[in-house]
XYZ file of C-alpha atoms in Angstrom:
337
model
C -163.574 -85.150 25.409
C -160.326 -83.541 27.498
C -160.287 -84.866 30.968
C -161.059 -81.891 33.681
C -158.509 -84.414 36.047
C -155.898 -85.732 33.607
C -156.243 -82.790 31.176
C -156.591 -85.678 28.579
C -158.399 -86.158 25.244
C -160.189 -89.451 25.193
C -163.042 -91.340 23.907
C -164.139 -92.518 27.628
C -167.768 -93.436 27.199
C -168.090 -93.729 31.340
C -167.019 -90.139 32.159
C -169.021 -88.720 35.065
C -169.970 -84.934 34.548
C -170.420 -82.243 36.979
C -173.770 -81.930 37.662
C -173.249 -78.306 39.494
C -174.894 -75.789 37.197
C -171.867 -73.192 37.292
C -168.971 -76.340 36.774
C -169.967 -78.724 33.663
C -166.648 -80.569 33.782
C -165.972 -84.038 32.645
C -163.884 -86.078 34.169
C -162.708 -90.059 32.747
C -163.091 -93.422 34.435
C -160.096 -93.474 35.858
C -160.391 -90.265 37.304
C -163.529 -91.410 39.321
C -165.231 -93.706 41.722
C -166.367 -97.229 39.578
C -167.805 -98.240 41.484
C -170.790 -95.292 41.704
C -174.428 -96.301 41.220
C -177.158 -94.381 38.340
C -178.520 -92.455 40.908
C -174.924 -90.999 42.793
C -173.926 -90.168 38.732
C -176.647 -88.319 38.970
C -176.127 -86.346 41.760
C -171.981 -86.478 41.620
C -169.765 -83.528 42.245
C -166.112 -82.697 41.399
C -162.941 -82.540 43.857
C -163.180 -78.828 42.935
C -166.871 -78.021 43.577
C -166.988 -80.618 47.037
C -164.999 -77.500 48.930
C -167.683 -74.714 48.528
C -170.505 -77.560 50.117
C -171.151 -78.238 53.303
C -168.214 -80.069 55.009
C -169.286 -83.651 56.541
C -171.693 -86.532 55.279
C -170.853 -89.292 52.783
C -168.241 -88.370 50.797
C -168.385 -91.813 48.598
C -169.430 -89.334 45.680
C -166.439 -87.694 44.929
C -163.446 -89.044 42.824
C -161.341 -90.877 45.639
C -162.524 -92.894 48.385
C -161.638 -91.865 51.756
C -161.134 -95.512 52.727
C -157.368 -96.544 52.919
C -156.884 -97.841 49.383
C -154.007 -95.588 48.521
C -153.174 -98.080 45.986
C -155.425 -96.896 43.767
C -153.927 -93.826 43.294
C -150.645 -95.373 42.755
C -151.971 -97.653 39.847
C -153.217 -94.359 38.363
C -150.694 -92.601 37.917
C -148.711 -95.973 37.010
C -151.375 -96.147 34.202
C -151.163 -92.202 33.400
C -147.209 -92.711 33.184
C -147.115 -95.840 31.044
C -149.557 -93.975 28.873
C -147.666 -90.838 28.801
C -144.493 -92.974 27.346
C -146.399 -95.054 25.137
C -147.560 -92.079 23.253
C -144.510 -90.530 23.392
C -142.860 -93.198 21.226
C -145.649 -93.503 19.074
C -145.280 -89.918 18.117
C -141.654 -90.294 17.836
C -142.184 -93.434 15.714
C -144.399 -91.247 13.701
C -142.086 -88.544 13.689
C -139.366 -90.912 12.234
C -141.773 -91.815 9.987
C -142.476 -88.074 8.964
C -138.765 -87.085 8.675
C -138.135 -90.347 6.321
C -140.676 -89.501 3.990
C -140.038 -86.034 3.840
C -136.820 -86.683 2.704
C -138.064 -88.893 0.474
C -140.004 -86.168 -1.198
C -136.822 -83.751 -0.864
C -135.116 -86.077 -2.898
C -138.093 -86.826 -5.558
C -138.552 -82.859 -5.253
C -134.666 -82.425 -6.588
C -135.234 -85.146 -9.300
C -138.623 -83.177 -10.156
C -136.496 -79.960 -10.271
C -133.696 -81.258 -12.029
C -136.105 -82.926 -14.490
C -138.084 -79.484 -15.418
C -134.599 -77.540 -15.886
C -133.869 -80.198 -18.238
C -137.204 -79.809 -19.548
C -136.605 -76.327 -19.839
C -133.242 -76.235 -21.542
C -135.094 -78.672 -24.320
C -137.971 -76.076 -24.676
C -135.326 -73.462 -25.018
C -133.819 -75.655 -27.765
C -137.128 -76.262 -29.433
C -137.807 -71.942 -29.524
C -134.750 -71.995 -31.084
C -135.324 -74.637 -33.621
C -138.907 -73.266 -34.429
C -137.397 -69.669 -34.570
C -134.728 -70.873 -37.000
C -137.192 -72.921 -39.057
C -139.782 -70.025 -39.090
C -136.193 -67.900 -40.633
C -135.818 -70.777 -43.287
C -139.991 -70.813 -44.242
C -139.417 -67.044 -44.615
C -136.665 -67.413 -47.816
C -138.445 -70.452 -48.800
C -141.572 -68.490 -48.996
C -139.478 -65.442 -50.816
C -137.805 -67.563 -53.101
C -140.784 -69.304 -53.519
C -142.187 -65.559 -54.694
C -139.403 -65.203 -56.905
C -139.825 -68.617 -58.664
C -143.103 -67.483 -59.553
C -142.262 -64.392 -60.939
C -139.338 -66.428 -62.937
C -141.761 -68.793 -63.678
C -144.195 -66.395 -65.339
C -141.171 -64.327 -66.512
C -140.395 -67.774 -68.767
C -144.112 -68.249 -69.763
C -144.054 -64.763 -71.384
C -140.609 -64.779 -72.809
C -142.062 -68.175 -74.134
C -144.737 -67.035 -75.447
C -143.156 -63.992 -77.025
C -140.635 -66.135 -78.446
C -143.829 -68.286 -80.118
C -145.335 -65.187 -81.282
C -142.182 -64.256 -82.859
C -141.262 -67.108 -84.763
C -144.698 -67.383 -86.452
C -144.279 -63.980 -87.269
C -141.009 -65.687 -89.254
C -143.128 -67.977 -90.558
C -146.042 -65.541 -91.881
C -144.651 -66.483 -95.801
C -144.934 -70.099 -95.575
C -147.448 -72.629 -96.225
C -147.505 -76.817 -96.225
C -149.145 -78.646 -98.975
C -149.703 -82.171 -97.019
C -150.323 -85.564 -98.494
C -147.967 -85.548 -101.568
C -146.077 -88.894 -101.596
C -142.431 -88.724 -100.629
C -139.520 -90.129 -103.518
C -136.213 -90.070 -104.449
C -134.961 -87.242 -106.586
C -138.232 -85.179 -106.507
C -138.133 -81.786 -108.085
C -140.103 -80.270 -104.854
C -140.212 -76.363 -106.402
C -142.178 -78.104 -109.891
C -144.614 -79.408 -107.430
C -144.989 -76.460 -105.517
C -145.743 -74.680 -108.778
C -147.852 -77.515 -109.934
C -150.314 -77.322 -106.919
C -150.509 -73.177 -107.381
C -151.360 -73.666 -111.034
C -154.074 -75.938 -110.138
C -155.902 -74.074 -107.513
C -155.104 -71.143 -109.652
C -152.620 -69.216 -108.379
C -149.830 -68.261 -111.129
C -146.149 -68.198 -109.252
C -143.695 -66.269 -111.046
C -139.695 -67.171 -110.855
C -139.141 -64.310 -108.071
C -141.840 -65.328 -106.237
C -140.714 -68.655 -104.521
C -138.166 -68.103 -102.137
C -137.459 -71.948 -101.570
C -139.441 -75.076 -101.195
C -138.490 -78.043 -99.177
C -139.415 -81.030 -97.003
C -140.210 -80.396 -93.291
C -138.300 -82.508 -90.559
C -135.832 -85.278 -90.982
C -135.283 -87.344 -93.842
C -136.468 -90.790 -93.361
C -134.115 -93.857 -94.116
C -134.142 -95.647 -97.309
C -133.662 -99.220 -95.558
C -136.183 -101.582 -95.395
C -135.943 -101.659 -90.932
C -136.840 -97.947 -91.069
C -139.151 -98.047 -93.939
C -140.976 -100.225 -91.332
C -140.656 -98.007 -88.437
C -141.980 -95.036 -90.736
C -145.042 -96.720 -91.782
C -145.323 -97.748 -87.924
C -145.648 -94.353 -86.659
C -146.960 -91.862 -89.245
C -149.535 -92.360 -91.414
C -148.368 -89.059 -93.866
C -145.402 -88.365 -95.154
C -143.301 -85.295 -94.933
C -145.001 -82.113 -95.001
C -143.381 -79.660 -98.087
C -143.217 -76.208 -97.349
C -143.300 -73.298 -99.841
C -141.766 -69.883 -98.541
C -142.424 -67.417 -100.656
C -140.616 -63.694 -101.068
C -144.255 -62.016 -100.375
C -146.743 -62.724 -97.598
C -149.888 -61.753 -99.817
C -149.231 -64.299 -102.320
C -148.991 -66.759 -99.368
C -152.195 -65.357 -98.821
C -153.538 -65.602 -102.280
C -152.351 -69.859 -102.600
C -154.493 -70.474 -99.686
C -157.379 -68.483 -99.944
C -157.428 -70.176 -103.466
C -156.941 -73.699 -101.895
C -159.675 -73.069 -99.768
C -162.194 -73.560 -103.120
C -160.194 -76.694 -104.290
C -160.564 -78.854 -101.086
C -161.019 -82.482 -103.265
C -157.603 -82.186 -104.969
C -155.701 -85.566 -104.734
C -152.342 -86.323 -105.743
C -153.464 -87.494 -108.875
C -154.438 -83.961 -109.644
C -150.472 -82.886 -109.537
C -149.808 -86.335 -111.346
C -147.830 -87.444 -108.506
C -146.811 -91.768 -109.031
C -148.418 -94.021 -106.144
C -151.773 -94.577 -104.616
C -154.262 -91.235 -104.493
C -154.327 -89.497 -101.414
C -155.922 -86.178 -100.355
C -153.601 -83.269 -100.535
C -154.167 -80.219 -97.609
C -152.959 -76.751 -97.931
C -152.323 -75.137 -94.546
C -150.486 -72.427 -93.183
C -147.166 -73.041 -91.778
C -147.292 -73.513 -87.350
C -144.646 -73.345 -84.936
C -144.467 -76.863 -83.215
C -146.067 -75.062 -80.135
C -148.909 -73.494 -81.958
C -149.292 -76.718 -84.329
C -149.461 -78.881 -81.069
C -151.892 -76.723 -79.266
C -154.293 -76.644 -82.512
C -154.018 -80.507 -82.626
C -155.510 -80.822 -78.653
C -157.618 -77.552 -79.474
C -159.056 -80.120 -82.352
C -159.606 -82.994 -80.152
C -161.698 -81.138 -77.620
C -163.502 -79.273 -79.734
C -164.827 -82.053 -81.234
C -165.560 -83.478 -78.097
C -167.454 -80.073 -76.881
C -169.859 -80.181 -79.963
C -167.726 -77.415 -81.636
C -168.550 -77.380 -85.383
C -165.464 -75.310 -86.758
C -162.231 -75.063 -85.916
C -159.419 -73.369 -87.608
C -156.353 -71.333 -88.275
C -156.034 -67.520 -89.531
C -152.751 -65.945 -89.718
C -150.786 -68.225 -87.517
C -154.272 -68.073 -84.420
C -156.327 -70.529 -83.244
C -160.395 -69.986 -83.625
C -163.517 -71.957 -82.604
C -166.776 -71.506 -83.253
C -169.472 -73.597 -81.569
C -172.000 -73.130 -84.638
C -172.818 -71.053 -87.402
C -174.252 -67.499 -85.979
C -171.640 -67.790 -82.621
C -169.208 -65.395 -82.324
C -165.350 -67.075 -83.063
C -163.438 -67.209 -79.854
C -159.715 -67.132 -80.084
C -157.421 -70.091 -78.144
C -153.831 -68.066 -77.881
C -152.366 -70.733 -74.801
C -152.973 -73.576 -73.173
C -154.646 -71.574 -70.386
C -157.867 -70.073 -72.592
C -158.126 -73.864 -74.099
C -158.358 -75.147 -70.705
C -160.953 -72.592 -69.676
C -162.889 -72.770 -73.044
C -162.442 -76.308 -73.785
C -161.867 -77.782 -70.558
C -160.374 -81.769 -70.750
C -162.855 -82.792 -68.325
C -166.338 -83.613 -70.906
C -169.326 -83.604 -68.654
């Protein structure tokens, strides 16, 4: 409550109020008589209403006793003064207090300030780091573009080049299985195995005949390695000047698949011979796997007609035809359920 005498805010549980209807002011303790009974609080009236009543009578009710103890007035404002200076270094205290800590925060406020201009110079960096790396993922992503043009650029040039040397190879066949030995007169052979399927080769109809890859090694340490890792020897291959004779010798074959190389009266132990037409080393490794999973598929046929792969699942299917590694991996795929 403020104080109607010391115009002061306090907490004075024994203030004395007014009790004339037009006043309602409070007034503290020390503004008024202690020493008043319940029933004069009851009827007690300011300094500043006591003028308009009737002058005269007991005038114990108002704030100051009109007995001689002036001391009492003294000793209030004493108290009032002391008051007065206490509070005024308590605010100044607090004031000190105030200014300290915000200058405290002042400086934290610079060190917050310098911090996010730092912080913003490294975000600056960063945009131009991401901006820069964005630039680089841009020609990765082109070149990228471009290696898989190149990439498929090669696979067709590859594949053209494939096409183009079996195309070469459209006059030669391989008779497998015939023993391999020293001084062998490989074009007698050749016309050995034509006469017995029945073919008749005339002198300008063999263009050449020989072995196909490297000679093996007469020593005894290869010897050993070559009966390590194959189980056939060389293949001989039989170019001849016209494709439709090629054509003829196999077709022939075809109806003489139990001839041995005791039917060409070739020295050693008797081993099946195969006719077969003459691959590229792609298309002779992609029939080998094209083999493999066909069998594993339940395919019942698998062959080769003019230099292309064919499957058939069984007899009455359509024949589908395996040109790359990509319609074998969608036919055939490696993973068998």
């Amino acid at each position: 409550m403020k104080c109607a005498g010391c115009l002061k805010i306090n907490k004075d549980l024994h203030g004395l109020k007014c009790t004339t209807s037009s006043c309602g002011k409070i007034f503290c303790s020390l503004c008024i008589n202690v020493s008043l009974n319940s029933e004069q609080k009851k009827t007690w009236i300011c300094p500043d209403c006591c003028p308009i009543q009737k002058r005269g009578g007991d005038n114990s009710s108002t704030p100051i006793r009109s007995s001689a103890e002036m001391e009492n007035v003294t000793m209030r404002k004493k108290i009032n003064t002391i008051t007065e200076s206490v509070e005024i270094r308590e605010l100044a205290a607090v004031m000190s207090r105030l200014t300290n800590e915000f200058s405290c925060l002042k400086t934290q406020l610079k060190e917050v300030t310098d911090s996010l201009s730092h912080c913003h110079e490294r975000m600056d960096e960063l945009v131009r780091s991401i901006n820069s790396s964005k630039n680089r993922l841009k020609t990765l992503e082109k070149r990228d573009l471009e290696l898989i043009k190149l990439e498929g650029a090669v696979e067709r040039l590859q594949s053209d080049l494939n096409i183009q040397e079996q195309i070469n190879l459209r006059n030669e066949l391989e008779i497998v299985g015939i023993s391999e030995i020293n001084n062998e007169n490989l074009e007698d052979i050749g016309k050995l195995a034509a006469q017995k399927v029945g073919v008749k080769l005339e002198e300008g109809d063999v263009d050449w005949v020989t072995r196909a890859g490297p000679r093996f090694s007469t020593t005894m340490k290869n010897a050993q390695v070559q009966a390590q890792t194959t189980k056939l020897p060389r293949p001989i291959v039989v170019r001849l000047i016209r494709k439709a004779k090629r054509d003829e010798f196999l077709k022939a074959a075809k109806s003489r698949k139990n001839m041995s190389t005791t039917d060409l009266e070739v020295t050693g132990p008797t081993v099946k011979i195969f006719f077969n037409e003459r691959l590229t080393k792609a298309n002779r490794l992609l029939f080998r796997e094209c083999r493999v999973r066909a069998k594993k598929h339940g395919y019942a046929f698998c062959w080769i007609n003019q230099g292309a792969i064919y499957i058939r699942q069984q007899e009455g299917k359509s024949a589908q035809l395996i040109r790359s590694q990509i319609d074998l991996d969608r036919i055939l795929s490696s993973n068998v359920p």
